[in-house]
XYZ file of C-alpha atoms in Angstrom:
573
model
C 96.177 102.972 109.409
C 93.170 100.508 108.800
C 93.270 97.478 111.223
C 91.430 94.139 110.283
C 88.473 93.591 112.659
C 87.721 90.336 111.540
C 88.523 88.272 108.626
C 89.956 87.106 106.083
C 87.419 84.741 105.279
C 87.526 82.239 102.618
C 84.182 81.788 101.062
C 83.257 80.705 96.871
C 85.842 79.327 95.066
C 85.843 77.395 92.070
C 88.511 76.488 89.399
C 90.469 79.905 88.759
C 88.249 82.984 91.045
C 87.598 83.254 94.888
C 86.628 85.818 96.849
C 87.492 86.776 100.562
C 85.598 88.189 103.143
C 86.740 90.892 105.392
C 86.114 93.491 107.968
C 87.646 96.333 108.049
C 87.466 98.853 111.465
C 87.588 101.981 108.944
C 87.388 103.330 105.634
C 90.303 101.733 103.217
C 90.869 99.926 100.377
C 91.273 95.681 100.759
C 93.525 93.813 98.476
C 93.845 90.306 98.175
C 97.546 89.863 96.832
C 98.447 86.493 95.677
C 101.692 84.449 94.864
C 102.272 84.342 91.441
C 100.117 87.381 89.892
C 96.407 86.847 91.218
C 94.698 88.598 93.238
C 91.565 91.689 93.302
C 90.317 95.343 95.656
C 87.312 96.630 96.990
C 86.744 99.254 98.329
C 85.016 98.801 101.644
C 81.685 99.641 102.543
C 79.704 100.327 105.342
C 76.897 99.112 107.652
C 75.571 100.001 111.138
C 78.881 102.152 111.469
C 80.718 99.308 110.906
C 82.990 98.152 107.015
C 83.360 95.306 104.899
C 84.100 94.108 102.137
C 84.481 90.920 99.699
C 86.973 90.749 97.507
C 86.825 88.449 94.306
C 89.934 87.393 93.875
C 90.572 86.376 89.827
C 93.470 84.934 87.731
C 93.890 82.002 90.347
C 95.205 78.190 88.735
C 93.003 75.264 88.585
C 94.290 72.235 90.934
C 96.818 75.234 92.713
C 96.859 75.760 95.930
C 98.497 79.370 96.289
C 99.257 81.549 99.799
C 97.697 84.921 99.603
C 97.784 88.270 101.941
C 95.352 90.825 102.789
C 96.908 94.340 102.504
C 94.730 97.376 103.845
C 95.866 100.289 102.315
C 98.862 98.958 100.672
C 99.629 98.032 104.439
C 99.870 93.962 104.961
C 97.647 92.796 107.989
C 97.238 89.606 107.571
C 99.205 86.981 108.005
C 99.121 88.560 111.454
C 102.929 89.889 112.487
C 102.802 86.528 115.412
C 100.287 83.468 113.892
C 102.041 79.982 114.344
C 99.580 78.700 111.331
C 101.168 78.114 107.941
C 99.864 81.140 105.450
C 96.380 81.170 104.161
C 95.923 79.360 101.527
C 93.520 79.576 98.381
C 92.747 75.893 96.292
C 91.049 75.973 93.862
C 89.404 72.727 92.066
C 90.612 71.241 89.874
C 89.551 72.389 86.044
C 88.870 68.243 85.031
C 86.657 67.822 87.977
C 87.589 64.329 87.946
C 89.822 63.977 90.986
C 88.281 63.308 93.914
C 85.956 65.776 96.377
C 85.981 66.195 100.169
C 83.536 68.029 101.147
C 83.230 69.041 104.981
C 79.376 69.501 106.788
C 78.396 70.024 110.558
C 76.161 72.010 112.154
C 74.863 73.950 116.082
C 78.622 75.588 117.112
C 78.711 76.822 119.818
C 81.340 79.505 120.263
C 82.034 79.455 124.265
C 79.776 78.074 127.300
C 75.996 79.592 127.617
C 75.590 81.039 130.740
C 72.623 79.373 131.182
C 73.960 75.786 130.076
C 72.209 73.194 132.295
C 74.333 70.661 129.702
C 76.562 68.199 129.966
C 80.198 68.847 129.481
C 80.743 70.517 125.707
C 83.627 68.917 124.906
C 86.408 69.172 122.615
C 85.108 71.720 119.774
C 86.092 69.937 116.015
C 85.995 73.376 114.083
C 88.863 73.818 116.476
C 90.413 70.257 116.721
C 90.248 69.808 112.764
C 92.169 73.324 112.154
C 94.515 71.805 114.665
C 95.128 69.374 113.416
C 95.212 71.139 109.437
C 97.529 73.192 110.721
C 100.502 70.909 112.711
C 99.720 68.466 109.213
C 99.928 70.908 106.438
C 100.887 67.728 103.928
C 96.923 66.212 105.353
C 94.834 65.922 103.303
C 91.710 68.749 103.611
C 88.686 69.764 102.479
C 87.973 71.880 99.440
C 84.931 73.217 101.176
C 83.519 73.469 104.438
C 79.212 73.206 104.423
C 77.935 74.896 108.055
C 74.081 73.877 108.423
C 73.126 75.907 110.921
C 72.954 77.512 114.129
C 76.435 79.327 113.766
C 76.030 81.626 116.192
C 73.340 81.004 119.105
C 71.781 84.399 119.217
C 69.421 83.180 122.552
C 72.158 81.660 124.188
C 74.818 83.670 125.160
C 78.224 83.043 126.852
C 79.177 85.042 130.173
C 81.206 87.945 127.801
C 79.129 88.378 125.414
C 76.482 89.453 128.257
C 78.718 91.776 129.100
C 79.772 93.809 125.991
C 75.378 93.762 126.435
C 75.807 95.149 129.428
C 77.782 97.940 128.995
C 74.560 98.607 126.326
C 71.771 97.816 128.104
C 69.869 96.812 131.505
C 69.716 93.178 131.103
C 66.774 92.735 133.342
C 64.931 93.831 131.204
C 63.621 92.019 127.625
C 65.631 90.567 126.412
C 67.610 89.509 128.352
C 71.263 87.820 127.665
C 69.791 87.215 124.045
C 70.722 89.867 122.423
C 68.838 93.002 120.623
C 69.906 94.111 117.887
C 72.853 94.328 114.216
C 75.517 96.096 117.121
C 74.908 93.363 119.223
C 74.522 90.383 116.510
C 78.005 91.878 115.850
C 79.842 90.600 119.377
C 78.475 87.232 118.254
C 80.295 86.693 115.167
C 83.307 88.392 116.501
C 83.590 86.285 119.427
C 82.913 82.412 116.944
C 85.217 83.993 114.169
C 88.560 85.219 116.426
C 88.646 81.964 117.842
C 92.553 81.790 116.128
C 91.829 78.134 115.646
C 87.930 78.618 113.823
C 89.732 82.001 112.454
C 92.498 80.459 109.933
C 90.778 77.603 109.596
C 88.163 79.772 107.678
C 90.567 81.349 105.771
C 92.196 78.739 103.740
C 89.206 76.135 103.560
C 86.414 77.195 101.290
C 82.655 77.259 103.251
C 78.781 77.253 102.088
C 76.700 78.836 104.632
C 72.607 78.689 105.497
C 70.837 79.882 109.016
C 68.808 77.430 111.162
C 66.941 79.016 114.056
C 69.593 79.763 116.459
C 71.061 82.546 114.071
C 67.792 83.875 114.829
C 66.067 82.752 117.980
C 65.019 78.688 118.880
C 61.526 77.460 116.938
C 61.979 80.235 114.771
C 58.905 80.285 112.712
C 57.014 77.448 114.184
C 53.958 78.280 113.811
C 50.997 81.151 112.961
C 50.656 80.662 116.853
C 54.569 81.057 117.414
C 54.816 83.344 114.889
C 51.475 85.787 115.953
C 53.001 85.621 120.416
C 56.333 86.970 118.977
C 55.538 89.721 116.696
C 53.538 91.246 120.277
C 57.121 91.122 122.323
C 58.143 95.258 122.074
C 62.329 93.813 121.865
C 61.223 91.411 118.679
C 61.377 93.509 115.425
C 64.591 94.995 116.307
C 65.674 91.047 117.011
C 64.488 89.983 113.372
C 66.026 92.786 111.719
C 68.783 92.807 113.511
C 69.369 88.472 113.261
C 68.975 89.008 109.091
C 71.117 92.148 108.540
C 73.557 89.943 109.689
C 73.378 86.690 108.356
C 72.918 89.116 104.688
C 76.176 90.736 106.228
C 78.183 88.011 107.340
C 77.212 84.506 106.235
C 74.355 84.795 102.914
C 77.277 87.612 100.900
C 80.001 85.138 100.498
C 77.691 81.804 99.485
C 76.733 83.507 95.773
C 79.916 83.068 92.892
C 81.722 86.665 91.542
C 78.378 86.953 89.005
C 75.533 86.345 91.649
C 77.302 89.526 92.976
C 77.948 91.506 90.187
C 73.929 90.593 89.870
C 72.495 91.463 93.356
C 70.710 94.559 93.206
C 70.723 95.467 97.256
C 74.687 94.328 96.931
C 75.209 97.215 94.042
C 73.269 99.338 96.573
C 74.853 98.845 99.413
C 78.564 99.408 98.081
C 77.213 102.822 95.983
C 76.159 104.183 99.091
C 78.397 106.186 102.167
C 75.825 104.557 104.398
C 74.297 100.999 103.323
C 71.988 100.354 106.550
C 68.910 102.163 105.987
C 68.928 100.425 101.966
C 69.612 97.005 104.261
C 67.113 97.173 106.833
C 64.279 98.241 104.108
C 65.908 94.281 102.648
C 65.661 92.713 106.068
C 61.492 94.405 107.397
C 60.614 93.309 103.061
C 62.133 89.582 103.130
C 60.348 89.413 106.770
C 56.834 90.316 105.613
C 57.006 88.600 102.359
C 59.267 86.035 102.309
C 58.609 86.092 98.593
C 61.075 89.297 98.275
C 64.539 87.222 100.003
C 65.836 83.716 98.129
C 68.748 82.452 100.954
C 67.967 79.291 99.438
C 72.018 78.879 96.819
C 73.041 76.822 94.162
C 76.852 75.147 93.837
C 78.768 73.172 91.624
C 82.130 72.397 92.137
C 82.678 70.289 88.815
C 79.563 67.418 87.903
C 78.790 67.171 92.022
C 76.002 69.596 92.574
C 74.425 71.133 96.184
C 71.519 72.381 96.361
C 71.545 74.516 99.689
C 67.709 74.970 101.017
C 66.143 77.642 103.330
C 63.864 75.275 105.878
C 63.483 78.465 107.660
C 62.189 81.609 106.276
C 59.977 80.702 103.593
C 58.218 78.140 105.148
C 54.340 79.194 105.260
C 52.532 78.747 108.464
C 48.512 78.976 108.107
C 46.668 76.677 109.502
C 45.795 73.967 107.052
C 48.324 75.324 104.717
C 51.677 75.285 105.692
C 54.507 74.187 103.466
C 58.306 74.193 105.012
C 58.609 76.023 101.499
C 56.662 78.543 99.944
C 55.536 78.099 96.236
C 58.145 80.137 94.903
C 60.562 78.599 96.725
C 59.276 75.261 96.067
C 59.759 76.041 91.907
C 62.857 77.410 92.015
C 64.260 74.548 94.115
C 62.025 72.074 91.653
C 64.305 73.671 89.084
C 67.468 73.627 90.780
C 68.092 70.091 91.200
C 66.379 68.602 87.687
C 68.107 71.561 85.992
C 70.755 69.928 83.785
C 70.108 66.464 84.768
C 73.349 64.415 83.797
C 75.744 66.628 83.743
C 76.373 65.699 87.396
C 77.053 62.784 88.975
C 76.357 63.627 92.931
C 73.261 65.955 94.306
C 73.663 66.977 97.094
C 70.627 68.810 98.978
C 71.561 70.780 102.246
C 68.374 70.674 104.439
C 69.894 72.457 108.608
C 66.856 70.069 109.356
C 67.125 66.268 108.800
C 64.857 64.344 105.837
C 64.455 61.173 107.302
C 64.517 61.339 111.625
C 64.142 58.961 113.923
C 60.391 56.237 112.993
C 59.047 57.745 116.256
C 59.940 61.127 115.880
C 58.684 61.561 112.100
C 55.265 60.280 113.936
C 55.275 61.658 116.124
C 55.930 65.671 114.790
C 53.181 64.084 111.544
C 50.272 63.083 114.633
C 51.116 66.620 115.941
C 50.986 68.377 112.879
C 46.966 66.608 112.213
C 45.987 67.704 115.419
C 47.068 71.096 115.450
C 45.044 71.070 112.194
C 41.826 69.739 114.001
C 42.113 66.293 112.897
C 40.997 65.402 116.406
C 39.067 68.405 117.230
C 40.039 72.393 119.116
C 40.292 70.440 122.552
C 43.323 68.126 120.607
C 44.781 71.309 119.120
C 45.652 73.865 121.682
C 47.050 70.972 123.887
C 49.002 70.329 120.370
C 50.039 73.444 119.738
C 51.580 74.460 123.599
C 53.354 70.161 122.568
C 54.597 71.871 119.018
C 56.484 74.628 120.577
C 58.054 72.750 124.186
C 59.139 69.866 121.943
C 60.587 71.268 118.536
C 58.213 69.533 116.821
C 58.743 71.118 113.602
C 61.003 69.257 111.006
C 59.973 67.546 107.531
C 57.685 64.694 108.861
C 55.523 68.174 110.592
C 55.303 69.564 106.793
C 53.989 66.639 105.542
C 52.731 67.749 102.387
C 56.782 69.152 101.754
C 57.781 65.834 103.586
C 56.238 64.153 100.605
C 57.021 66.722 97.651
C 60.762 65.971 98.595
C 60.355 62.975 98.224
C 59.365 62.591 94.866
C 61.281 64.755 94.280
C 63.881 63.412 95.326
C 62.710 60.308 93.131
C 62.285 62.140 90.331
C 66.301 63.065 90.281
C 67.404 59.500 91.191
C 65.549 57.744 88.510
C 66.134 57.765 84.459
C 69.188 57.426 82.289
C 70.384 60.900 83.568
C 69.830 59.976 87.078
C 73.330 60.850 89.663
C 75.272 58.532 91.047
C 74.088 59.070 94.573
C 71.870 61.290 96.586
C 72.875 63.100 99.145
C 70.295 65.000 102.109
C 73.108 66.685 104.537
C 71.429 67.658 107.875
C 72.199 68.883 110.921
C 69.653 70.311 113.870
C 69.351 67.166 115.798
C 72.733 66.864 117.963
C 73.651 63.926 117.239
C 74.770 62.356 113.782
C 73.647 59.255 111.609
C 72.544 57.446 107.812
C 69.500 56.841 107.035
C 68.414 54.738 104.009
C 65.061 55.171 102.518
C 63.586 52.496 99.883
C 60.045 53.151 98.019
C 57.326 51.560 98.459
C 56.133 50.127 95.445
C 56.680 48.669 92.842
C 58.982 50.248 90.397
C 58.918 53.304 92.453
C 63.115 52.332 93.382
C 65.488 55.160 92.297
C 67.918 54.515 90.161
C 70.446 56.790 92.918
C 71.414 56.058 95.805
C 69.742 57.653 98.514
C 71.026 58.804 101.642
C 70.251 61.254 104.527
C 73.056 62.335 107.199
C 73.131 63.920 109.386
C 75.936 65.830 111.563
C 75.454 67.687 114.392
C 77.119 68.941 116.219
C 80.029 70.504 115.849
C 80.346 71.974 119.598
C 77.507 71.527 121.744
C 76.012 69.776 123.998
C 73.057 66.898 124.742
C 71.762 66.000 127.871
C 72.288 62.037 128.653
C 68.011 62.094 128.630
C 67.497 63.181 124.449
C 70.347 61.008 123.741
C 68.195 58.241 124.964
C 65.561 59.495 123.666
C 66.614 58.961 120.164
C 68.151 55.690 120.484
C 64.522 54.987 121.736
C 62.960 56.692 118.558
C 65.131 54.300 116.145
C 64.213 51.477 117.796
C 61.427 48.050 117.238
C 59.516 49.805 120.524
C 60.143 53.223 118.789
C 58.643 52.338 115.617
C 55.363 50.309 117.362
C 54.707 53.399 119.281
C 54.494 56.021 116.109
C 52.703 53.529 114.724
C 50.210 54.358 117.598
C 50.571 58.421 116.772
C 50.152 57.708 112.781
C 46.990 55.830 113.777
C 45.394 58.174 116.490
C 46.550 61.460 114.155
C 44.287 59.223 111.005
C 47.566 59.718 108.456
C 48.541 58.555 105.613
C 51.185 55.960 105.055
C 54.905 58.230 103.497
C 55.754 57.022 100.478
C 59.113 56.184 101.437
C 60.497 53.627 104.220
C 63.781 53.616 106.024
C 65.934 52.009 107.901
C 68.688 54.010 109.932
C 72.691 52.789 108.545
C 74.330 54.272 110.865
C 74.671 55.654 114.088
C 74.124 57.427 116.219
C 76.697 58.667 117.373
C 77.193 61.695 119.642
C 79.524 64.121 120.915
C 81.207 66.938 118.991
C 81.738 65.633 114.954
C 82.134 66.400 111.401
C 81.284 64.462 108.090
C 83.065 64.410 105.219
C 81.948 63.063 101.731
C 84.758 62.188 98.989
C 83.437 61.697 95.772
C 85.017 60.536 92.739
C 83.070 59.740 89.270
C 80.176 58.212 90.549
C 81.984 56.864 93.753
C 81.090 58.857 97.248
C 82.598 57.143 100.774
C 81.218 59.004 103.871
C 83.642 59.566 107.222
C 82.633 60.801 111.095
C 85.046 62.397 112.178
C 84.503 63.084 116.422
C 86.893 65.889 118.356
C 88.122 63.088 121.833
C 90.304 64.608 124.334
C 93.369 61.802 125.266
C 94.112 61.048 128.169
C 97.659 62.788 128.650
C 94.890 65.646 127.192
C 95.409 66.209 123.553
C 92.441 66.345 121.769
C 92.641 64.704 117.709
C 90.051 63.928 115.355
C 89.154 60.393 115.361
C 87.238 58.856 112.759
C 83.972 56.348 114.066
C 82.865 53.971 110.987
C 80.271 51.622 110.283
C 79.815 50.271 107.099
C 76.425 51.384 105.293
C 76.263 47.758 103.560
C 76.535 45.209 106.725
C 75.876 47.870 109.738
C 78.389 45.910 112.083
C 81.515 47.003 111.400
C 83.311 49.545 113.832
C 86.906 50.896 112.647
C 89.460 52.797 113.467
C 91.493 55.720 112.481
C 91.221 55.498 108.691
C 87.925 53.860 107.851
C 85.145 55.147 106.229
C 81.402 53.537 105.164
C 81.879 53.231 100.858
C 77.930 55.045 99.269
C 78.519 54.138 95.923
C 76.136 54.444 94.370
C 73.873 50.359 93.368
C 75.246 47.967 91.204
C 79.141 49.206 91.850
C 81.380 47.474 93.992
C 81.744 48.530 97.955
C 83.951 46.882 100.631
C 81.760 43.693 102.385
C 82.182 43.808 106.372
C 85.213 41.501 107.832
């Protein structure tokens, strides 16, 4: 009898359909059976000896919560027979789009502490804690969708358990040592992460949208042309990048697509039509690595009158010095169309970018200064030293691609201006292992968008950060840090950015998730941290600051209003 190896993961959900992803231990038919007659079935397809299915579920009722079961060759395998969790359900979106929409997001999750971790104790996992909270109170309001903004797995920082599995395959004294080497080793990362009982149940009942960041492949992935040349010279790199892109396509990317998009995806159709799709997916990954225009990892989702545009900030970079860009021309054109098409049909625009658009002021200035020096602004000696600094200090966010930063800023202003402007434009980010809220203001008369624009950063879900970096981030927001940043900008001969910004919330350190609640043309935000109480219990504690006054901190039920300008917002008391 076929068995369930991984999943189920509830991925795409709209008003009347959904998709469910699974991995099985052999070829079989996967059926999703729902109460009320809804459901769907698919035959598995194979990549590298593993069997997968992504099952479209149809016939669902808008605004409903429908329990479901997973059957393999008509034998039920989910829910697990000894599970203490509530039954997994598919919660569809309301047909009207008028009810509040709850979106939780975060990034950077160690499923287990890496063997060489030297940071402070990691603390409780925010996803585990969210799952336990929802399981204990099934009537509690849960997210309509979970946005995972990168570093879902850490290919370059493996746990002792994963390292032991790798050692059974090869000699760990040879490169890439305890890092994963190929597709098969990537599967161990997903087993370790998604077979965690709490996370497995959570992902089976809360839909998820995902995008990669660097650790899904390797730290500082595509930082610069010099970085890429060095990596391509390593004998182990080709198998690593192919395994990373192949496993991302299988485990994460396909589930981001709607049933309609899956139906016209040529590679997906080809893989399902052959006994073994390994060569097809491998060829696709090789083409995508050689020419980013061969693949599109970015995508758009509309949740009623909320639009999410998830941006690939890693794989489509232009790295040639002097012509650097976060997005190549094709990707930039796609982003512009995804944001502006049908403007007026959505009340809120969410831009998912694993890397923050707005950083602490000193870090933003340092990245722009470094980029200018690497390009030769102060001569070849400065350029050599600056390249070393760029790679060592991870100076590769939007600010390190000044033209791309300006282009994104201008696109946000265009999307947020005029009669059809949404109420809010929010850039949702992670990566930097702390959380904060920043609000920009455009320079010049008449340049300010009518939409409320916010940078919302939330990281990590489960990771740690040394105390020295916490102090560094705090200093980066300070008046002294801003002054030092101006000195760097002057030395790098930087032009003044088109916006200035201020921090209106944070910085917060800990394992955490942010939640946006969007209703009509209003938006509210809450930051939940996973904390261990004195008696040993772990729970979510909501920490918030009033975005208008920036001075009030509430307890477990507070949140901050981030409505559009001109709407009523609660005052500090």
